Amino acid sequence: MNVEAILHMKAGIGESSYAQNSSLQKKSTDNLKGLVIDSATRVYETLRPESFTIADLGCASGTNALGVVEDTIRSIGEVCCSRGSPPPEFYVLLNDLPTNDFNTVFSRVPEVTGKLKADAKAEVFLSGVPGSFYGRLFLSRSVHFVCSFNSLHWLSQVPADLRDGTNTPLNKGKMFISSTSPPAVAEAYRRQFQKDLSLFLKSRAAEVVPGGRMVVSMLCRETEECTDVKTTLLWDLLSDSLAALVSQGLLEQEKVDAYDAPYYASSAQEIEEEVAKDGSFSLDYVRTYEANLSNGDAKRNATTVSMAIRAIQESMLSHHFGAGIIDALFHKFTELVTESMEKGEVKSVQIGAVLVSDPYPHRRRRAPFPLRRYE
């Protein structure tokens, strides 16, 4: 699977679009709203640039794309107003893969920038930047503040080494790490994540100004065990849904065995290790938090989760299995998720982190910030 060419959120504003099915992502982003505002205003107050550049990596196509940017600009505008000084000009860079539905995002730009100009006296200039964030995207030392939400758990590619010497899939019947997966499967996923996060950090180190900050969040796990059920349950249910289609004669087992998802839910320790290994950023803050998705009406919540996952994964599933099985697949998936919801089993764990670019990159490496950890 060429992830960069295939992966994209469901386009448009229809019933099954990502724009209509990203409420769960908004809730997770709202959990970090205070952290985002604090981090962005710290950068501005420290550096006081005449123009302030914000990059949103993995912006997708829903209303969430401009929400964080709008909050950030307003907060900096309030700081300037309280001191009687004009706000800086803002340059906003919205990034996602080339197949992203940027048009849906751009359709809201005049409304958002108009409000910011009227309310915060802020001049905002915006551009879309298509490309993978596992590589360079922006000019050197040009970005003051970076945010990335619900994106870094997607890998640049399906991990290598998921087949044995005879080209037989190691993870038969599963599309992600499961309790039945051989240890080699988890190791392959871990290696790919380490490689990708290293590329991400090196790329951003070249682009972020000294003293700039990044706020990132992604799905994660609470333990060092890759088979943590909070991480694997929904993937297992999606695999079980494919198995049901095989039993109905709608899919071939070989086709299911050959499908692997380009996804990895890391632990906080793995992220800390990669940040320390790279050395370009200090990890200033890290927090893991759990969301219980099983509260309230089980069927309604299951439908919300199923539609959200469909809006995210339909492009990859359709590419591999064909679009004809999607409706049947998610009908079964919704049934299985509802059963798990009724048992209170469906949970989500995320990590939020703040990374600070070394303000003295050409001097001897200073001691890192004391890490503020909240579990």
Tab-separated table of N, CA, C and O in Angstrom, residues 171-181 226-244 309 333 336-337 340:
chain	number	residue	atom	x	y	z
A	171	ASN	N	0.681	-12.454	10.200
A	171	ASN	CA	-0.407	-12.003	11.069
A	171	ASN	C	-1.757	-12.385	10.469
A	171	ASN	O	-2.662	-11.547	10.348
A	172	LYS	N	-1.923	-13.644	10.110
A	172	LYS	CA	-3.106	-14.103	9.401
A	172	LYS	C	-4.391	-13.768	10.147
A	172	LYS	O	-4.508	-13.989	11.352
A	173	GLY	N	-5.346	-13.235	9.395
A	173	GLY	CA	-6.655	-12.933	9.961
A	173	GLY	C	-6.730	-11.647	10.743
A	173	GLY	O	-7.806	-11.232	11.175
A	174	LYS	N	-5.604	-10.971	10.933
A	174	LYS	CA	-5.569	-9.720	11.697
A	174	LYS	C	-4.936	-8.631	10.843
A	174	LYS	O	-4.073	-8.892	10.006
A	175	MET	N	-5.350	-7.388	11.103
A	175	MET	CA	-4.795	-6.256	10.358
A	175	MET	C	-3.898	-5.382	11.215
A	175	MET	O	-3.305	-4.423	10.732
A	176	PHE	N	-3.799	-5.710	12.504
A	176	PHE	CA	-2.956	-4.957	13.424
A	176	PHE	C	-2.495	-5.916	14.508
A	176	PHE	O	-2.883	-7.082	14.540
A	177	ILE	N	-1.660	-5.448	15.412
A	177	ILE	CA	-1.158	-6.285	16.495
A	177	ILE	C	-2.330	-6.798	17.325
A	177	ILE	O	-3.213	-6.036	17.714
A	178	SER	N	-2.328	-8.090	17.595
A	178	SER	CA	-3.382	-8.719	18.377
A	178	SER	C	-2.753	-9.680	19.375
A	178	SER	O	-1.547	-9.975	19.310
A	179	SER	N	-3.554	-10.157	20.301
A	179	SER	CA	-3.053	-11.124	21.290
A	179	SER	C	-2.587	-12.412	20.628
A	179	SER	O	-1.798	-13.158	21.204
A	180	THR	N	-3.066	-12.687	19.414
A	180	THR	CA	-2.668	-13.899	18.699
A	180	THR	C	-1.477	-13.669	17.769
A	180	THR	O	-0.996	-14.604	17.140
A	181	SER	N	-1.006	-12.425	17.679
A	181	SER	CA	0.083	-12.110	16.750
A	181	SER	C	1.422	-12.638	17.263
A	181	SER	O	1.714	-12.530	18.468
A	226	CYS	N	2.217	-4.214	23.726
A	226	CYS	CA	1.566	-3.808	22.474
A	226	CYS	C	0.168	-4.391	22.330
A	226	CYS	O	-0.612	-3.927	21.492
A	227	THR	N	-0.153	-5.404	23.128
A	227	THR	CA	-1.462	-6.052	23.028
A	227	THR	C	-2.457	-5.506	24.042
A	227	THR	O	-3.477	-6.130	24.314
A	228	ASP	N	-2.177	-4.325	24.592
A	228	ASP	CA	-3.107	-3.653	25.503
A	228	ASP	C	-4.484	-3.602	24.848
A	228	ASP	O	-4.661	-3.049	23.763
A	229	VAL	N	-5.490	-4.172	25.501
A	229	VAL	CA	-6.804	-4.333	24.881
A	229	VAL	C	-7.450	-2.997	24.540
A	229	VAL	O	-8.232	-2.904	23.576
A	230	LYS	N	-7.135	-1.929	25.272
A	230	LYS	CA	-7.698	-0.617	24.948
A	230	LYS	C	-7.212	-0.133	23.587
A	230	LYS	O	-7.869	0.666	22.922
A	231	THR	N	-6.039	-0.617	23.205
A	231	THR	CA	-5.452	-0.254	21.920
A	231	THR	C	-5.910	-1.165	20.800
A	231	THR	O	-6.118	-0.725	19.669
A	232	THR	N	-6.098	-2.438	21.091
A	232	THR	CA	-6.310	-3.430	20.036
A	232	THR	C	-7.771	-3.808	19.802
A	232	THR	O	-8.090	-4.391	18.761
A	233	LEU	N	-8.670	-3.495	20.737
A	233	LEU	CA	-10.035	-4.014	20.652
A	233	LEU	C	-10.729	-3.653	19.340
A	233	LEU	O	-11.269	-4.523	18.645
A	234	LEU	N	-10.753	-2.384	18.981
A	234	LEU	CA	-11.473	-1.972	17.775
A	234	LEU	C	-10.852	-2.571	16.516
A	234	LEU	O	-11.560	-2.903	15.553
A	235	TRP	N	-9.533	-2.733	16.519
A	235	TRP	CA	-8.884	-3.384	15.386
A	235	TRP	C	-9.292	-4.857	15.301
A	235	TRP	O	-9.533	-5.388	14.206
A	236	ASP	N	-9.373	-5.513	16.451
A	236	ASP	CA	-9.815	-6.913	16.459
A	236	ASP	C	-11.260	-7.036	15.971
A	236	ASP	O	-11.598	-7.973	15.231
A	237	LEU	N	-12.104	-6.095	16.376
A	237	LEU	CA	-13.500	-6.141	15.929
A	237	LEU	C	-13.613	-5.901	14.428
A	237	LEU	O	-14.466	-6.501	13.759
A	238	LEU	N	-12.751	-5.039	13.886
A	238	LEU	CA	-12.769	-4.822	12.438
A	238	LEU	C	-12.273	-6.068	11.707
A	238	LEU	O	-12.812	-6.446	10.660
A	239	SER	N	-11.282	-6.741	12.271
A	239	SER	CA	-10.817	-8.012	11.703
A	239	SER	C	-11.904	-9.074	11.785
A	239	SER	O	-12.107	-9.858	10.837
A	240	ASP	N	-12.618	-9.121	12.894
A	240	ASP	CA	-13.720	-10.072	13.047
A	240	ASP	C	-14.829	-9.783	12.036
A	240	ASP	O	-15.493	-10.710	11.546
A	241	SER	N	-15.024	-8.511	11.717
A	241	SER	CA	-16.039	-8.143	10.720
A	241	SER	C	-15.639	-8.642	9.337
A	241	SER	O	-16.485	-9.123	8.569
A	242	LEU	N	-14.363	-8.546	9.021
A	242	LEU	CA	-13.878	-9.105	7.757
A	242	LEU	C	-14.040	-10.622	7.735
A	242	LEU	O	-14.422	-11.205	6.708
A	243	ALA	N	-13.773	-11.269	8.874
A	243	ALA	CA	-13.939	-12.722	8.958
A	243	ALA	C	-15.389	-13.120	8.705
A	243	ALA	O	-15.667	-14.149	8.079
A	244	ALA	N	-16.338	-12.303	9.185
A	244	ALA	CA	-17.751	-12.586	8.944
A	244	ALA	C	-18.080	-12.526	7.455
A	244	ALA	O	-18.866	-13.336	6.941
A	309	ILE	N	-14.582	5.689	12.225
A	309	ILE	CA	-13.547	4.801	11.695
A	309	ILE	C	-13.733	4.597	10.195
A	309	ILE	O	-12.760	4.557	9.428
A	333	PHE	N	-19.483	-4.397	11.633
A	333	PHE	CA	-18.611	-3.761	12.616
A	333	PHE	C	-19.430	-3.014	13.666
A	333	PHE	O	-19.148	-3.101	14.864
A	336	LEU	N	-20.825	-5.428	16.203
A	336	LEU	CA	-19.824	-5.925	17.151
A	336	LEU	C	-19.408	-4.840	18.146
A	336	LEU	O	-19.209	-5.116	19.336
A	337	VAL	N	-19.285	-3.612	17.671
A	337	VAL	CA	-18.928	-2.515	18.574
A	337	VAL	C	-20.051	-2.268	19.582
A	337	VAL	O	-19.797	-2.005	20.762
A	340	SER	N	-19.745	-4.682	22.386
A	340	SER	CA	-18.650	-4.314	23.288
A	340	SER	C	-18.991	-3.074	24.096
A	340	SER	O	-18.597	-2.955	25.263
